[in-house]
Amino acid sequence: GWKVFYQTSSTMLKGKETCDCFRKDGPMSRSTQTTLVENRYFHLAQHNLSVTYLQLFGVLPMRGHWPTKECRTKPQGVDGCGPETLAKPEIARGLHVLEDEEYATYLGDGKFDWTGNHVEALTKIVPSLGADALFINLGLWVPTGEYADRKEIEATYRAAKSAVVAHAGGRGQAFWKRTTTSLKCYKTGGKRCNPGDKREVRFFVDKEPVALAKDMGVGIYDTAEPTRTLPWWTWNDEVHFKPFVYRELNNLLFNQLCNSPKASA
């Protein structure tokens, strides 16, 4: 179940991460939608390296709890509890493996310290993280299969650039992450795609975000094109690849970051 997944992945990171995570087992329901959350805060002190994942799940609002334990049950503004608890020193101080008690109590009670759409999260939450690289990815969750709301995209990019420009001496960079392809498999048996099954590779349509990214100085991390022609057996299911594919996509990302003009400035 989801608890096992969250706790196992948290344990594998050996106390270097705080997992603000909860999801009820079973099919998606209204109760599940109102309580699910997955935000992860990873910090490796010896390398001054932080990686944060804030979940945007379809049309549901983004939401979360302050990661420091003493603030998780206090509203914003009480005893200094607020976005400032997302600063690197505070994150580093509260790192821990996900515990049974916290999962069973305040992580799953449907009460959140912050909530809002993704533009609000970029404006009010992300700046406190001190990010010098920010990746925006809507994944496969846009209801229409195409993200083409020009005004919203422009607002997203402005908020994203503002959130990183104050850090890293003005060398912060916002990126639009193009989504990996998905595989529609017309299965003849079992849960997995078999060699003889009819298969159809599907793409998330993002022409508008790509075009605006170029106009507005936002980088593009493209995981769509590299996965366009991969064979069926590289998928673990219809939307997730096997680990070696993600390792190669990470290599592409590292090369892009290390060879960018801002990295060598």
mmCIF file of N, CA, C and O in Angstrom, residues 17-103:
data_model
loop_
_atom_site.group_PDB
_atom_site.id
_atom_site.type_symbol
_atom_site.label_atom_id
_atom_site.label_comp_id
_atom_site.label_asym_id
_atom_site.label_seq_id
_atom_site.Cartn_x
_atom_site.Cartn_y
_atom_site.Cartn_z
ATOM 1 N N GLU A 17 15.892 12.847 4.433
ATOM 2 C CA GLU A 17 14.693 13.393 3.792
ATOM 3 C C GLU A 17 13.551 13.479 4.796
ATOM 4 O O GLU A 17 13.450 12.660 5.708
ATOM 5 N N THR A 18 12.715 14.489 4.622
ATOM 6 C CA THR A 18 11.432 14.552 5.320
ATOM 7 C C THR A 18 10.336 14.302 4.290
ATOM 8 O O THR A 18 10.301 14.973 3.255
ATOM 9 N N CYS A 19 9.471 13.340 4.565
ATOM 10 C CA CYS A 19 8.405 12.970 3.644
ATOM 11 C C CYS A 19 7.063 13.464 4.195
ATOM 12 O O CYS A 19 6.526 12.896 5.146
ATOM 13 N N ASP A 20 6.567 14.530 3.623
ATOM 14 C CA ASP A 20 5.248 15.060 3.971
ATOM 15 C C ASP A 20 4.254 14.323 3.079
ATOM 16 O O ASP A 20 3.828 14.826 2.048
ATOM 17 N N CYS A 21 3.920 13.103 3.463
ATOM 18 C CA CYS A 21 3.253 12.169 2.553
ATOM 19 C C CYS A 21 2.085 11.436 3.213
ATOM 20 O O CYS A 21 2.208 10.941 4.336
ATOM 21 N N PHE A 22 0.994 11.329 2.472
ATOM 22 C CA PHE A 22 -0.128 10.505 2.908
ATOM 23 C C PHE A 22 -1.049 10.246 1.715
ATOM 24 O O PHE A 22 -1.324 11.143 0.913
ATOM 25 N N ARG A 23 -1.499 9.004 1.600
ATOM 26 C CA ARG A 23 -2.511 8.668 0.591
ATOM 27 C C ARG A 23 -3.222 7.398 1.024
ATOM 28 O O ARG A 23 -2.589 6.397 1.364
ATOM 29 N N LYS A 24 -4.536 7.447 1.013
ATOM 30 C CA LYS A 24 -5.316 6.271 1.380
ATOM 31 C C LYS A 24 -5.172 5.196 0.314
ATOM 32 O O LYS A 24 -5.071 5.484 -0.877
ATOM 33 N N ASP A 25 -5.172 3.954 0.754
ATOM 34 C CA ASP A 25 -5.143 2.840 -0.183
ATOM 35 C C ASP A 25 -6.510 2.699 -0.861
ATOM 36 O O ASP A 25 -7.525 3.167 -0.355
ATOM 37 N N GLY A 26 -6.512 2.027 -2.007
ATOM 38 C CA GLY A 26 -7.765 1.802 -2.718
ATOM 39 C C GLY A 26 -7.961 2.776 -3.849
ATOM 40 O O GLY A 26 -7.100 3.619 -4.140
ATOM 41 N N PRO A 27 -9.103 2.686 -4.518
ATOM 42 C CA PRO A 27 -9.373 3.548 -5.670
ATOM 43 C C PRO A 27 -9.493 5.012 -5.268
ATOM 44 O O PRO A 27 -9.776 5.339 -4.115
ATOM 45 N N MET A 28 -9.278 5.890 -6.251
ATOM 46 C CA MET A 28 -9.393 7.320 -5.998
ATOM 47 C C MET A 28 -10.833 7.667 -5.628
ATOM 48 O O MET A 28 -11.785 7.268 -6.304
ATOM 49 N N SER A 29 -11.004 8.396 -4.531
ATOM 50 C CA SER A 29 -12.329 8.778 -4.057
ATOM 51 C C SER A 29 -12.256 10.214 -3.557
ATOM 52 O O SER A 29 -11.169 10.810 -3.470
ATOM 53 N N ARG A 30 -13.407 10.778 -3.213
ATOM 54 C CA ARG A 30 -13.409 12.144 -2.691
ATOM 55 C C ARG A 30 -12.600 12.224 -1.395
ATOM 56 O O ARG A 30 -11.858 13.181 -1.167
ATOM 57 N N SER A 31 -12.738 11.194 -0.550
ATOM 58 C CA SER A 31 -11.989 11.171 0.698
ATOM 59 C C SER A 31 -10.486 11.127 0.434
ATOM 60 O O SER A 31 -9.696 11.808 1.089
ATOM 61 N N THR A 32 -10.086 10.335 -0.556
ATOM 62 C CA THR A 32 -8.666 10.255 -0.927
ATOM 63 C C THR A 32 -8.183 11.599 -1.445
ATOM 64 O O THR A 32 -7.104 12.082 -1.083
ATOM 65 N N GLN A 33 -8.986 12.234 -2.292
ATOM 66 C CA GLN A 33 -8.597 13.505 -2.902
ATOM 67 C C GLN A 33 -8.412 14.611 -1.869
ATOM 68 O O GLN A 33 -7.573 15.491 -2.043
ATOM 69 N N THR A 34 -9.190 14.577 -0.810
ATOM 70 C CA THR A 34 -9.120 15.659 0.174
ATOM 71 C C THR A 34 -8.005 15.460 1.205
ATOM 72 O O THR A 34 -7.720 16.370 1.977
ATOM 73 N N THR A 35 -7.377 14.277 1.198
ATOM 74 C CA THR A 35 -6.340 14.006 2.198
ATOM 75 C C THR A 35 -4.964 13.730 1.603
ATOM 76 O O THR A 35 -3.972 13.801 2.313
ATOM 77 N N LEU A 36 -4.888 13.397 0.313
ATOM 78 C CA LEU A 36 -3.595 12.992 -0.231
ATOM 79 C C LEU A 36 -2.620 14.164 -0.302
ATOM 80 O O LEU A 36 -2.988 15.302 -0.572
ATOM 81 N N VAL A 37 -1.368 13.856 -0.033
ATOM 82 C CA VAL A 37 -0.304 14.853 -0.081
ATOM 83 C C VAL A 37 1.012 14.115 -0.291
ATOM 84 O O VAL A 37 1.202 13.013 0.225
ATOM 85 N N GLU A 38 1.903 14.686 -1.075
ATOM 86 C CA GLU A 38 3.253 14.137 -1.194
ATOM 87 C C GLU A 38 4.216 15.269 -1.537
ATOM 88 O O GLU A 38 4.298 15.717 -2.679
ATOM 89 N N ASN A 39 4.927 15.717 -0.530
ATOM 90 C CA ASN A 39 6.004 16.690 -0.696
ATOM 91 C C ASN A 39 7.236 16.098 -0.031
ATOM 92 O O ASN A 39 7.144 15.570 1.076
ATOM 93 N N ARG A 40 8.373 16.175 -0.689
ATOM 94 C CA ARG A 40 9.589 15.565 -0.148
ATOM 95 C C ARG A 40 10.707 16.592 -0.088
ATOM 96 O O ARG A 40 10.932 17.333 -1.058
ATOM 97 N N TYR A 41 11.408 16.611 1.032
ATOM 98 C CA TYR A 41 12.491 17.570 1.266
ATOM 99 C C TYR A 41 13.761 16.786 1.586
ATOM 100 O O TYR A 41 13.874 16.186 2.659
ATOM 101 N N PHE A 42 14.703 16.788 0.664
ATOM 102 C CA PHE A 42 15.948 16.037 0.809
ATOM 103 C C PHE A 42 17.107 17.014 0.967
ATOM 104 O O PHE A 42 17.185 18.028 0.261
ATOM 105 N N HIS A 43 18.019 16.694 1.877
ATOM 106 C CA HIS A 43 19.182 17.571 2.080
ATOM 107 C C HIS A 43 20.403 16.736 2.427
ATOM 108 O O HIS A 43 20.363 15.871 3.301
ATOM 109 N N LEU A 44 21.504 16.993 1.712
ATOM 110 C CA LEU A 44 22.763 16.310 1.931
ATOM 111 C C LEU A 44 23.761 17.357 2.391
ATOM 112 O O LEU A 44 24.324 18.113 1.588
ATOM 113 N N ALA A 45 23.961 17.424 3.696
ATOM 114 C CA ALA A 45 24.712 18.529 4.287
ATOM 115 C C ALA A 45 26.143 18.624 3.779
ATOM 116 O O ALA A 45 26.650 19.718 3.512
ATOM 117 N N GLN A 46 26.818 17.479 3.621
ATOM 118 C CA GLN A 46 28.231 17.524 3.252
ATOM 119 C C GLN A 46 28.464 18.102 1.863
ATOM 120 O O GLN A 46 29.574 18.524 1.539
ATOM 121 N N HIS A 47 27.437 18.121 1.042
ATOM 122 C CA HIS A 47 27.561 18.692 -0.297
ATOM 123 C C HIS A 47 26.695 19.945 -0.482
ATOM 124 O O HIS A 47 26.601 20.468 -1.596
ATOM 125 N N ASN A 48 26.050 20.384 0.596
ATOM 126 C CA ASN A 48 25.139 21.521 0.518
ATOM 127 C C ASN A 48 24.148 21.344 -0.635
ATOM 128 O O ASN A 48 23.876 22.256 -1.410
ATOM 129 N N LEU A 49 23.613 20.148 -0.727
ATOM 130 C CA LEU A 49 22.708 19.790 -1.819
ATOM 131 C C LEU A 49 21.300 19.555 -1.283
ATOM 132 O O LEU A 49 21.108 18.764 -0.358
ATOM 133 N N SER A 50 20.346 20.240 -1.864
ATOM 134 C CA SER A 50 18.942 20.053 -1.479
ATOM 135 C C SER A 50 18.111 19.770 -2.726
ATOM 136 O O SER A 50 18.308 20.397 -3.773
ATOM 137 N N VAL A 51 17.198 18.833 -2.595
ATOM 138 C CA VAL A 51 16.243 18.525 -3.665
ATOM 139 C C VAL A 51 14.854 18.480 -3.036
ATOM 140 O O VAL A 51 14.635 17.762 -2.056
ATOM 141 N N THR A 52 13.946 19.250 -3.578
ATOM 142 C CA THR A 52 12.585 19.304 -3.056
ATOM 143 C C THR A 52 11.595 18.929 -4.149
ATOM 144 O O THR A 52 11.717 19.384 -5.291
ATOM 145 N N TYR A 53 10.624 18.099 -3.801
ATOM 146 C CA TYR A 53 9.538 17.741 -4.707
ATOM 147 C C TYR A 53 8.231 18.202 -4.085
ATOM 148 O O TYR A 53 7.887 17.794 -2.975
ATOM 149 N N LEU A 54 7.525 19.084 -4.772
ATOM 150 C CA LEU A 54 6.200 19.535 -4.342
ATOM 151 C C LEU A 54 5.190 18.999 -5.346
ATOM 152 O O LEU A 54 5.277 19.302 -6.534
ATOM 153 N N GLN A 55 4.242 18.241 -4.859
ATOM 154 C CA GLN A 55 3.332 17.534 -5.761
ATOM 155 C C GLN A 55 2.201 18.416 -6.285
ATOM 156 O O GLN A 55 1.519 19.099 -5.524
ATOM 157 N N LEU A 56 2.029 18.373 -7.597
ATOM 158 C CA LEU A 56 0.853 18.938 -8.255
ATOM 159 C C LEU A 56 0.089 17.764 -8.844
ATOM 160 O O LEU A 56 0.567 17.109 -9.772
ATOM 161 N N PHE A 57 -1.067 17.461 -8.283
ATOM 162 C CA PHE A 57 -1.825 16.267 -8.653
ATOM 163 C C PHE A 57 -3.088 16.674 -9.392
ATOM 164 O O PHE A 57 -4.137 16.918 -8.796
ATOM 165 N N GLY A 58 -2.975 16.770 -10.715
ATOM 166 C CA GLY A 58 -4.133 17.096 -11.531
ATOM 167 C C GLY A 58 -4.746 18.432 -11.183
ATOM 168 O O GLY A 58 -4.052 19.437 -11.015
ATOM 169 N N VAL A 59 -6.061 18.457 -11.037
ATOM 170 C CA VAL A 59 -6.768 19.704 -10.747
ATOM 171 C C VAL A 59 -6.878 19.958 -9.242
ATOM 172 O O VAL A 59 -7.438 20.973 -8.827
ATOM 173 N N LEU A 60 -6.339 19.058 -8.427
ATOM 174 C CA LEU A 60 -6.388 19.263 -6.983
ATOM 175 C C LEU A 60 -5.432 20.393 -6.592
ATOM 176 O O LEU A 60 -4.403 20.601 -7.237
ATOM 177 N N PRO A 61 -5.764 21.125 -5.535
ATOM 178 C CA PRO A 61 -4.849 22.182 -5.092
ATOM 179 C C PRO A 61 -3.556 21.591 -4.557
ATOM 180 O O PRO A 61 -3.537 20.478 -4.031
ATOM 181 N N MET A 62 -2.480 22.345 -4.688
ATOM 182 C CA MET A 62 -1.245 21.957 -4.023
ATOM 183 C C MET A 62 -1.426 22.231 -2.541
ATOM 184 O O MET A 62 -2.146 23.151 -2.143
ATOM 185 N N ARG A 63 -0.772 21.415 -1.705
ATOM 186 C CA ARG A 63 -0.960 21.578 -0.271
ATOM 187 C C ARG A 63 0.183 20.916 0.465
ATOM 188 O O ARG A 63 0.943 20.132 -0.110
ATOM 189 N N GLY A 64 0.290 21.244 1.759
ATOM 190 C CA GLY A 64 1.351 20.616 2.529
ATOM 191 C C GLY A 64 1.352 21.039 3.979
ATOM 192 O O GLY A 64 0.548 21.872 4.421
ATOM 193 N N HIS A 65 2.266 20.423 4.740
ATOM 194 C CA HIS A 65 2.492 20.747 6.147
ATOM 195 C C HIS A 65 3.883 21.348 6.274
ATOM 196 O O HIS A 65 4.789 21.013 5.522
ATOM 197 N N TRP A 66 4.053 22.237 7.227
ATOM 198 C CA TRP A 66 5.399 22.735 7.489
ATOM 199 C C TRP A 66 6.259 21.557 7.914
ATOM 200 O O TRP A 66 5.841 20.744 8.737
ATOM 201 N N PRO A 67 7.464 21.417 7.377
ATOM 202 C CA PRO A 67 8.249 20.201 7.614
ATOM 203 C C PRO A 67 8.864 20.077 9.007
ATOM 204 O O PRO A 67 9.268 18.987 9.399
ATOM 205 N N THR A 68 8.966 21.166 9.752
ATOM 206 C CA THR A 68 9.504 21.050 11.106
ATOM 207 C C THR A 68 8.411 20.536 12.043
ATOM 208 O O THR A 68 7.274 21.009 12.007
ATOM 209 N N LYS A 69 8.754 19.587 12.894
ATOM 210 C CA LYS A 69 7.750 18.926 13.728
ATOM 211 C C LYS A 69 7.002 19.885 14.636
ATOM 212 O O LYS A 69 5.792 19.770 14.821
ATOM 213 N N GLU A 70 7.717 20.859 15.191
ATOM 214 C CA GLU A 70 7.060 21.763 16.132
ATOM 215 C C GLU A 70 6.059 22.686 15.450
ATOM 216 O O GLU A 70 5.222 23.302 16.119
ATOM 217 N N CYS A 71 6.109 22.784 14.128
ATOM 218 C CA CYS A 71 5.182 23.667 13.416
ATOM 219 C C CYS A 71 4.077 22.928 12.680
ATOM 220 O O CYS A 71 3.163 23.554 12.157
ATOM 221 N N ARG A 72 4.139 21.616 12.662
ATOM 222 C CA ARG A 72 3.178 20.881 11.853
ATOM 223 C C ARG A 72 1.741 20.989 12.361
ATOM 224 O O ARG A 72 0.814 20.755 11.608
ATOM 225 N N THR A 73 1.566 21.313 13.612
ATOM 226 C CA THR A 73 0.211 21.430 14.144
ATOM 227 C C THR A 73 -0.150 22.873 14.467
ATOM 228 O O THR A 73 -1.158 23.131 15.115
ATOM 229 N N LYS A 74 0.658 23.809 13.988
ATOM 230 C CA LYS A 74 0.406 25.224 14.267
ATOM 231 C C LYS A 74 0.095 25.965 12.970
ATOM 232 O O LYS A 74 0.728 25.727 11.959
ATOM 233 N N PRO A 75 -0.873 26.872 12.983
ATOM 234 C CA PRO A 75 -1.206 27.630 11.784
ATOM 235 C C PRO A 75 -0.107 28.628 11.437
ATOM 236 O O PRO A 75 0.752 28.956 12.254
ATOM 237 N N GLN A 76 -0.168 29.108 10.205
ATOM 238 C CA GLN A 76 0.828 30.065 9.746
ATOM 239 C C GLN A 76 0.835 31.312 10.629
ATOM 240 O O GLN A 76 -0.202 31.833 11.008
ATOM 241 N N GLY A 77 2.045 31.745 10.973
ATOM 242 C CA GLY A 77 2.188 32.956 11.766
ATOM 243 C C GLY A 77 2.314 32.724 13.249
ATOM 244 O O GLY A 77 2.650 33.639 13.996
ATOM 245 N N VAL A 78 2.052 31.496 13.714
ATOM 246 C CA VAL A 78 2.138 31.191 15.139
ATOM 247 C C VAL A 78 3.547 30.698 15.457
ATOM 248 O O VAL A 78 4.023 29.729 14.861
ATOM 249 N N ASP A 79 4.214 31.376 16.389
ATOM 250 C CA ASP A 79 5.559 30.975 16.822
ATOM 251 C C ASP A 79 6.537 30.869 15.655
ATOM 252 O O ASP A 79 7.390 29.974 15.614
ATOM 253 N N GLY A 80 6.410 31.776 14.680
ATOM 254 C CA GLY A 80 7.339 31.762 13.556
ATOM 255 C C GLY A 80 7.110 30.644 12.573
ATOM 256 O O GLY A 80 7.984 30.331 11.757
ATOM 257 N N CYS A 81 5.948 29.997 12.637
ATOM 258 C CA CYS A 81 5.647 28.901 11.721
ATOM 259 C C CYS A 81 5.050 29.444 10.429
ATOM 260 O O CYS A 81 4.030 30.131 10.441
ATOM 261 N N GLY A 82 5.690 29.120 9.330
ATOM 262 C CA GLY A 82 5.241 29.605 8.036
ATOM 263 C C GLY A 82 6.232 29.170 6.975
ATOM 264 O O GLY A 82 7.045 28.255 7.196
ATOM 265 N N PRO A 83 6.209 29.789 5.792
ATOM 266 C CA PRO A 83 7.122 29.404 4.711
ATOM 267 C C PRO A 83 8.590 29.439 5.099
ATOM 268 O O PRO A 83 9.406 28.731 4.501
ATOM 269 N N GLU A 84 8.939 30.249 6.110
ATOM 270 C CA GLU A 84 10.346 30.316 6.525
ATOM 271 C C GLU A 84 10.856 28.968 7.059
ATOM 272 O O GLU A 84 12.066 28.735 7.102
ATOM 273 N N THR A 85 9.938 28.071 7.436
ATOM 274 C CA THR A 85 10.375 26.751 7.899
ATOM 275 C C THR A 85 10.864 25.888 6.741
ATOM 276 O O THR A 85 11.352 24.769 6.961
ATOM 277 N N LEU A 86 10.731 26.394 5.510
ATOM 278 C CA LEU A 86 11.204 25.666 4.335
ATOM 279 C C LEU A 86 12.633 26.046 3.962
ATOM 280 O O LEU A 86 13.185 25.509 3.000
ATOM 281 N N ALA A 87 13.225 26.970 4.695
ATOM 282 C CA ALA A 87 14.612 27.359 4.430
ATOM 283 C C ALA A 87 15.539 26.174 4.711
ATOM 284 O O ALA A 87 15.240 25.319 5.541
ATOM 285 N N LYS A 88 16.654 26.125 4.008
ATOM 286 C CA LYS A 88 17.562 24.977 4.116
ATOM 287 C C LYS A 88 17.952 24.628 5.552
ATOM 288 O O LYS A 88 17.931 23.451 5.930
ATOM 289 N N PRO A 89 18.328 25.598 6.398
ATOM 290 C CA PRO A 89 18.709 25.231 7.772
ATOM 291 C C PRO A 89 17.574 24.565 8.541
ATOM 292 O O PRO A 89 17.816 23.639 9.331
ATOM 293 N N GLU A 90 16.346 25.015 8.307
ATOM 294 C CA GLU A 90 15.206 24.423 9.002
ATOM 295 C C GLU A 90 14.913 23.018 8.472
ATOM 296 O O GLU A 90 14.607 22.101 9.240
ATOM 297 N N ILE A 91 14.989 22.866 7.160
ATOM 298 C CA ILE A 91 14.800 21.540 6.564
ATOM 299 C C ILE A 91 15.834 20.569 7.122
ATOM 300 O O ILE A 91 15.516 19.448 7.535
ATOM 301 N N ALA A 92 17.099 21.010 7.139
ATOM 302 C CA ALA A 92 18.186 20.147 7.611
ATOM 303 C C ALA A 92 17.975 19.733 9.064
ATOM 304 O O ALA A 92 18.290 18.600 9.457
ATOM 305 N N ARG A 93 17.440 20.637 9.865
ATOM 306 C CA ARG A 93 17.248 20.355 11.287
ATOM 307 C C ARG A 93 16.159 19.315 11.530
ATOM 308 O O ARG A 93 16.210 18.582 12.528
ATOM 309 N N GLY A 94 15.198 19.215 10.646
ATOM 310 C CA GLY A 94 14.057 18.334 10.887
ATOM 311 C C GLY A 94 14.045 17.054 10.088
ATOM 312 O O GLY A 94 13.049 16.320 10.092
ATOM 313 N N LEU A 95 15.134 16.709 9.405
ATOM 314 C CA LEU A 95 15.163 15.501 8.582
ATOM 315 C C LEU A 95 14.924 14.249 9.426
ATOM 316 O O LEU A 95 15.490 14.099 10.504
ATOM 317 N N HIS A 96 14.088 13.336 8.934
ATOM 318 C CA HIS A 96 13.837 12.087 9.656
ATOM 319 C C HIS A 96 13.096 11.106 8.761
ATOM 320 O O HIS A 96 12.446 11.495 7.793
ATOM 321 N N VAL A 97 13.213 9.849 9.079
ATOM 322 C CA VAL A 97 12.473 8.810 8.369
ATOM 323 C C VAL A 97 10.999 8.883 8.776
ATOM 324 O O VAL A 97 10.675 9.100 9.950
ATOM 325 N N LEU A 98 10.125 8.727 7.808
ATOM 326 C CA LEU A 98 8.679 8.796 8.058
ATOM 327 C C LEU A 98 8.264 7.801 9.143
ATOM 328 O O LEU A 98 8.575 6.613 9.078
ATOM 329 N N GLU A 99 7.540 8.301 10.142
ATOM 330 C CA GLU A 99 7.166 7.488 11.301
ATOM 331 C C GLU A 99 5.704 7.052 11.244
ATOM 332 O O GLU A 99 4.859 7.741 10.667
ATOM 333 N N ASP A 100 5.414 5.921 11.884
ATOM 334 C CA ASP A 100 4.044 5.405 11.927
ATOM 335 C C ASP A 100 3.086 6.413 12.547
ATOM 336 O O ASP A 100 1.987 6.642 12.034
ATOM 337 N N GLU A 101 3.492 6.995 13.658
ATOM 338 C CA GLU A 101 2.597 7.890 14.396
ATOM 339 C C GLU A 101 2.228 9.120 13.582
ATOM 340 O O GLU A 101 1.051 9.494 13.517
ATOM 341 N N GLU A 102 3.202 9.756 12.975
ATOM 342 C CA GLU A 102 2.883 10.958 12.212
ATOM 343 C C GLU A 102 2.026 10.625 10.992
ATOM 344 O O GLU A 102 1.144 11.402 10.602
ATOM 345 N N TYR A 103 2.257 9.466 10.380
ATOM 346 C CA TYR A 103 1.450 9.056 9.233
ATOM 347 C C TYR A 103 -0.001 8.828 9.643
ATOM 348 O O TYR A 103 -0.934 9.181 8.913
#
